[in-house]
XYZ file of C-alpha atoms in Angstrom:
390
model
C 50.321 6.156 -23.542
C 50.215 3.955 -26.124
C 46.755 3.172 -27.145
C 45.878 -0.307 -28.672
C 41.908 -1.760 -29.394
C 39.990 -3.908 -26.918
C 38.912 -7.657 -27.679
C 36.284 -8.515 -26.641
C 37.413 -9.845 -23.486
C 39.383 -7.282 -21.864
C 37.223 -6.008 -19.252
C 37.496 -5.640 -15.474
C 37.514 -8.300 -13.588
C 36.106 -6.995 -9.847
C 36.270 -8.369 -6.107
C 32.113 -8.738 -5.936
C 32.324 -10.538 -10.000
C 34.438 -13.020 -8.419
C 32.123 -13.516 -4.971
C 29.205 -14.128 -7.371
C 30.736 -16.461 -9.708
C 32.176 -18.399 -7.010
C 28.743 -18.555 -5.279
C 26.926 -19.508 -8.443
C 29.391 -22.218 -8.538
C 27.882 -23.189 -5.298
C 24.343 -23.100 -5.725
C 24.096 -20.610 -3.321
C 21.876 -17.516 -3.125
C 22.067 -14.895 -1.052
C 19.632 -15.842 1.462
C 21.115 -19.384 1.450
C 24.450 -17.675 2.917
C 22.262 -15.709 5.787
C 21.154 -19.008 6.766
C 24.555 -20.729 6.746
C 26.334 -17.887 8.653
C 24.039 -15.505 10.212
C 25.045 -12.649 7.960
C 22.223 -10.641 7.222
C 22.066 -10.966 3.145
C 21.951 -6.887 2.633
C 25.013 -7.046 4.082
C 26.493 -9.891 1.998
C 24.987 -8.317 -1.274
C 26.552 -5.062 -0.450
C 30.245 -7.499 -0.142
C 29.717 -7.869 -3.330
C 29.214 -4.621 -4.632
C 32.466 -3.113 -2.943
C 30.092 -1.097 -0.562
C 30.818 -0.425 2.763
C 28.289 2.436 3.812
C 25.149 -0.437 3.808
C 26.787 -1.092 6.969
C 25.304 -0.268 10.634
C 28.603 -0.761 12.487
C 32.359 -0.442 10.523
C 34.021 -2.167 12.876
C 32.807 -5.531 11.539
C 33.247 -5.020 8.459
C 36.593 -7.281 8.088
C 34.988 -9.831 9.794
C 32.041 -10.244 7.332
C 34.466 -9.499 4.615
C 36.737 -12.218 6.030
C 33.656 -15.373 7.028
C 32.290 -14.833 3.908
C 35.658 -15.255 1.339
C 36.189 -18.608 3.708
C 33.145 -19.656 3.005
C 33.117 -19.227 -1.039
C 36.966 -20.971 -0.484
C 38.670 -17.520 -1.479
C 41.701 -15.972 0.500
C 40.315 -14.274 3.625
C 43.198 -11.525 3.879
C 43.028 -11.237 0.152
C 40.110 -10.858 0.086
C 39.354 -7.775 2.419
C 42.577 -6.018 0.660
C 40.963 -5.971 -2.498
C 37.494 -4.617 -1.225
C 39.227 -1.954 0.560
C 41.110 -1.022 -2.629
C 37.643 -1.159 -4.775
C 35.145 0.574 -1.558
C 38.370 2.868 -0.414
C 37.031 1.858 2.986
C 40.030 1.614 5.721
C 39.753 0.698 8.804
C 39.532 1.974 11.847
C 40.685 2.409 15.932
C 38.147 0.505 18.420
C 37.364 3.946 19.786
C 37.142 6.612 17.555
C 33.952 7.845 15.506
C 34.229 5.730 12.168
C 34.034 2.762 14.202
C 30.848 3.632 15.886
C 27.769 2.994 15.132
C 25.814 4.816 12.123
C 22.778 6.356 12.702
C 21.200 6.684 9.562
C 17.877 9.242 8.650
C 14.598 8.086 7.683
C 15.267 10.482 4.640
C 14.591 9.305 0.361
C 17.262 6.504 -0.195
C 20.922 6.914 -0.255
C 22.567 5.672 -3.166
C 24.739 1.926 -2.269
C 28.136 1.850 -3.792
C 28.232 1.094 -8.094
C 25.349 -1.205 -8.061
C 23.041 1.304 -7.306
C 20.116 1.215 -3.990
C 20.068 -0.936 -1.447
C 19.311 -3.938 -3.349
C 16.673 -5.542 -0.080
C 14.769 -2.292 -0.504
C 14.892 -1.706 -4.097
C 12.294 -3.368 -5.635
C 14.133 -5.182 -8.391
C 16.163 -7.256 -7.137
C 16.308 -10.800 -8.440
C 15.515 -12.889 -4.972
C 12.938 -10.531 -2.867
C 9.884 -9.853 -5.271
C 8.445 -6.331 -5.088
C 5.278 -4.866 -4.158
C 2.637 -5.447 -6.291
C -0.279 -2.809 -6.010
C -4.144 -3.567 -5.320
C -5.691 -3.290 -8.529
C -3.191 -5.500 -9.787
C -4.197 -8.975 -7.285
C -7.820 -8.458 -9.213
C -8.885 -10.471 -11.754
C -11.399 -9.217 -14.145
C -13.017 -12.239 -15.070
C -13.258 -12.936 -11.273
C -14.970 -9.591 -10.508
C -18.014 -10.935 -14.032
C -18.087 -14.150 -12.648
C -18.573 -12.657 -8.703
C -21.885 -10.505 -10.389
C -22.863 -13.904 -12.073
C -23.769 -15.150 -8.986
C -24.798 -12.110 -7.061
C -27.596 -11.832 -9.979
C -28.659 -15.691 -9.453
C -28.301 -15.473 -5.597
C -30.586 -12.625 -6.402
C -33.421 -13.717 -8.695
C -33.697 -17.134 -6.552
C -34.705 -15.208 -3.946
C -36.859 -12.461 -5.252
C -38.256 -15.257 -6.635
C -39.037 -17.041 -4.263
C -40.293 -14.430 -2.228
C -42.692 -13.819 -4.841
C -44.384 -17.838 -4.452
C -44.434 -17.253 -1.151
C -46.451 -14.062 -1.343
C -49.061 -15.425 -3.919
C -49.299 -18.207 -2.128
C -50.040 -16.872 1.203
C -52.621 -14.314 -0.134
C -56.407 -13.919 1.159
C -58.937 -12.804 -1.896
C -62.305 -12.171 -0.383
C -64.845 -11.632 -3.350
C -67.757 -9.433 -2.880
C -71.120 -10.642 -2.882
C -74.325 -9.466 -4.522
C -77.082 -11.308 -0.972
C -75.293 -12.003 2.461
C -75.339 -15.409 3.750
C -78.231 -16.809 5.729
C -76.963 -18.603 8.853
C -78.833 -21.666 8.696
C -78.021 -22.737 12.272
C -81.174 -20.544 13.551
C -82.853 -22.971 10.949
C -84.393 -25.941 13.123
C -85.591 -28.717 10.353
C -87.693 -30.821 12.497
C -89.620 -27.539 13.069
C -92.076 -28.518 10.530
C -92.854 -32.197 11.952
C -93.061 -30.862 15.060
C -95.837 -28.276 13.841
C -98.336 -31.057 12.436
C -97.805 -34.149 15.701
C -97.689 -31.691 18.050
C -101.302 -31.717 18.215
C -102.122 -35.653 17.884
C -98.910 -36.070 20.980
C -100.612 -33.627 23.645
C -101.953 -36.381 25.857
C -98.646 -38.108 26.113
C -95.594 -37.690 28.231
C -92.355 -37.693 26.736
C -88.765 -38.855 28.912
C -86.866 -36.255 30.293
C -83.064 -36.129 29.356
C -82.390 -37.343 32.645
C -84.393 -40.273 33.137
C -83.340 -41.511 29.350
C -79.681 -41.211 30.706
C -80.365 -43.080 33.659
C -82.301 -45.514 31.273
C -79.254 -46.389 28.769
C -75.965 -46.495 32.455
C -75.385 -49.652 32.728
C -75.755 -50.333 36.819
C -73.176 -50.195 39.084
C -71.150 -53.154 41.417
C -70.054 -52.987 44.288
C -67.434 -55.087 44.512
C -66.350 -56.267 40.735
C -66.814 -59.870 39.800
C -64.017 -61.894 39.070
C -63.776 -64.432 36.490
C -60.605 -67.049 36.375
C -60.677 -67.060 32.330
C -57.645 -69.814 32.842
C -59.205 -71.929 35.872
C -60.689 -75.134 34.077
C -57.216 -76.009 32.648
C -54.843 -75.073 35.641
C -57.267 -77.444 38.355
C -55.917 -80.646 35.701
C -52.821 -82.771 36.501
C -51.168 -84.027 33.269
C -50.631 -87.343 35.427
C -54.222 -88.276 35.985
C -55.692 -87.941 32.699
C -55.035 -87.378 29.498
C -52.553 -88.789 27.023
C -49.422 -88.565 29.462
C -51.278 -90.660 32.192
C -49.289 -93.702 33.102
C -50.291 -96.868 32.302
C -51.499 -98.943 35.431
C -49.312 -102.100 35.559
C -50.774 -105.275 37.461
C -49.172 -106.349 41.310
C -45.845 -108.845 39.643
C -44.468 -110.051 43.166
C -40.611 -109.828 43.614
C -38.342 -112.242 43.518
C -35.058 -112.952 45.267
C -32.239 -111.155 43.712
C -29.576 -113.782 43.883
C -26.154 -111.018 43.509
C -22.798 -113.217 41.488
C -19.586 -112.214 43.765
C -16.877 -111.364 40.617
C -13.305 -111.277 41.749
C -11.409 -107.149 41.309
C -10.265 -106.772 38.574
C -6.129 -105.894 39.203
C -5.753 -101.354 38.991
C -2.850 -100.150 38.278
C -1.470 -97.947 40.751
C 2.191 -97.050 39.747
C 2.019 -93.549 38.152
C 4.031 -93.595 34.779
C 6.248 -90.940 34.886
C 5.841 -89.839 31.609
C 8.351 -86.117 32.323
C 12.235 -85.801 30.354
C 14.511 -84.508 33.000
C 18.394 -82.825 32.795
C 20.770 -83.745 34.692
C 23.404 -82.134 35.638
C 26.728 -84.259 36.793
C 28.946 -81.418 36.907
C 28.438 -77.656 36.900
C 27.113 -76.994 33.814
C 24.965 -73.199 32.303
C 22.428 -74.149 30.579
C 19.824 -71.793 29.315
C 15.646 -73.639 28.236
C 13.875 -71.397 25.833
C 10.465 -71.729 25.014
C 8.962 -72.275 21.598
C 7.462 -67.907 21.204
C 11.217 -66.528 22.801
C 10.765 -66.796 26.389
C 13.589 -67.998 28.750
C 12.221 -71.197 31.315
C 14.831 -71.491 33.042
C 18.857 -69.550 32.847
C 21.789 -70.942 35.087
C 23.978 -73.271 36.283
C 23.266 -76.632 36.958
C 25.035 -79.116 39.070
C 25.525 -76.434 41.966
C 23.321 -76.429 45.441
C 21.045 -73.909 44.227
C 19.841 -74.696 40.669
C 20.384 -78.569 42.379
C 21.661 -81.818 39.484
C 18.011 -82.278 38.231
C 15.350 -80.035 35.801
C 11.795 -80.984 35.305
C 11.530 -80.129 31.324
C 7.921 -78.721 31.587
C 5.472 -79.736 29.091
C 4.773 -77.195 26.306
C 2.875 -77.360 23.401
C 5.754 -76.601 21.564
C 9.244 -78.176 22.584
C 11.618 -75.963 23.912
C 14.819 -75.510 23.153
C 18.273 -75.794 25.220
C 21.647 -73.754 25.556
C 24.280 -75.545 27.938
C 28.226 -75.270 28.340
C 30.057 -77.873 28.861
C 27.576 -80.266 27.077
C 30.055 -83.204 27.769
C 28.516 -83.196 31.886
C 24.814 -82.719 30.980
C 22.685 -85.594 30.171
C 18.906 -86.850 30.143
C 16.781 -89.055 32.295
C 13.368 -90.231 31.050
C 10.723 -94.010 31.382
C 13.839 -94.273 33.833
C 16.948 -94.821 31.618
C 19.436 -92.059 30.819
C 20.333 -90.578 27.876
C 24.048 -88.705 26.433
C 25.786 -86.969 26.760
C 24.593 -83.658 25.167
C 27.659 -83.095 23.797
C 31.942 -83.599 23.794
C 33.086 -82.526 26.792
C 34.628 -78.631 27.327
C 31.774 -77.944 24.589
C 28.465 -75.830 23.792
C 25.280 -77.688 22.582
C 22.893 -75.563 20.738
C 19.608 -75.661 19.762
C 18.945 -79.191 21.512
C 15.033 -80.202 20.943
C 13.901 -80.710 24.700
C 11.157 -84.038 23.948
C 11.340 -87.304 24.177
C 11.096 -88.093 20.547
C 13.512 -86.137 19.488
C 15.945 -87.430 22.787
C 14.474 -90.796 21.955
C 15.862 -89.805 18.048
C 19.637 -88.319 19.054
C 21.691 -89.755 21.776
C 21.661 -93.714 23.374
C 21.422 -95.120 26.621
C 23.804 -94.132 28.607
C 25.942 -97.333 29.680
C 26.261 -96.169 33.744
C 29.303 -99.620 34.415
C 31.291 -97.109 31.280
C 33.948 -95.288 33.340
C 33.349 -92.451 30.505
C 29.792 -91.998 32.824
C 31.120 -92.714 36.522
C 30.162 -89.488 37.067
C 26.996 -89.757 36.231
C 26.021 -93.279 38.235
C 27.093 -91.627 41.732
C 24.709 -89.070 41.025
C 22.320 -91.360 39.824
C 23.188 -94.043 42.820
C 23.383 -90.316 45.323
C 19.509 -89.754 44.214
C 18.321 -93.029 44.609
C 19.492 -93.106 48.738
C 18.519 -90.158 48.594
C 14.656 -91.150 46.924
C 14.310 -94.123 49.803
C 15.634 -91.404 53.283
C 13.107 -89.661 52.148
C 9.416 -90.802 53.391
C 6.504 -91.172 50.933
C 3.693 -88.625 51.857
């Protein structure tokens, strides 16, 4: 056999290297693949390591390998064939013992494929950090800071306790002479001894007599004196500044009234309303300034009539009318219009008397174009004369 030297790129490319390269190209980790394919991450690692012993059920190995190959964009059948060659795995019959669930013992950790032990149990895996000891989580500087804080708290507590005991401590100093009770000494004893001889013939009143002397006299009925009585009895209309002056008596003269002709009164009501008149059925919608719909329907029908009176609002509403050639305006006893040409839709028509008078001319009832309006006006006048006023 010819032996030739190998170059730097002469190495065997295994299935796991290709899969890891494709996974790295997608920027996915084993946990990302587990979340997207619903396959355990240790199974994905076992497929890349060509380790069939990591699977609990060998019957699922073929499906796992093919699913992972499709996820990486590789040929599923060719990938599974390569996996079987590298790992020595063979598909077993469904009823055979090899296809059953493998019960793993709880002994030592067995070797897993050519890459070593199980990647999820091994602490040297790049995607699962190993367990740290308890001592490695303790920071020496934190221990020193805690000790200093505890010492400071203990010092402050001890100092406060010492000061409190010092303040509350009572010291008794012994004296050579016992104190005398001054309450037993009468300061007037000397004076009484000198004047008792001069006052022997006088009778001093007792305590009860002095008490009756200085005690106020008891009244059977209390005496009430109104403090505001003099003021409340005054009438400002009879005395003081508010008293009206006395007027001399004056004879009443006869009063002559002058009859004046009554001024004429305007009894006719001024028509300030703006009305929409439809000579033929026409759909229309009257919208307020805030967007709310005041009226929407077909005017010129039996249900809605031919006339709609526009309500008076702070901001004038707007009209959208279909068949605008049949729609007119009525105000101040005259008719204006039509709103538009026959068969057209009028949009954004401002419903105010000033806008109507400015944008539309007075309709000529004698014209043939306004014959329908002339007939409708005649009918409305006839109905108004036949209906009695209340």
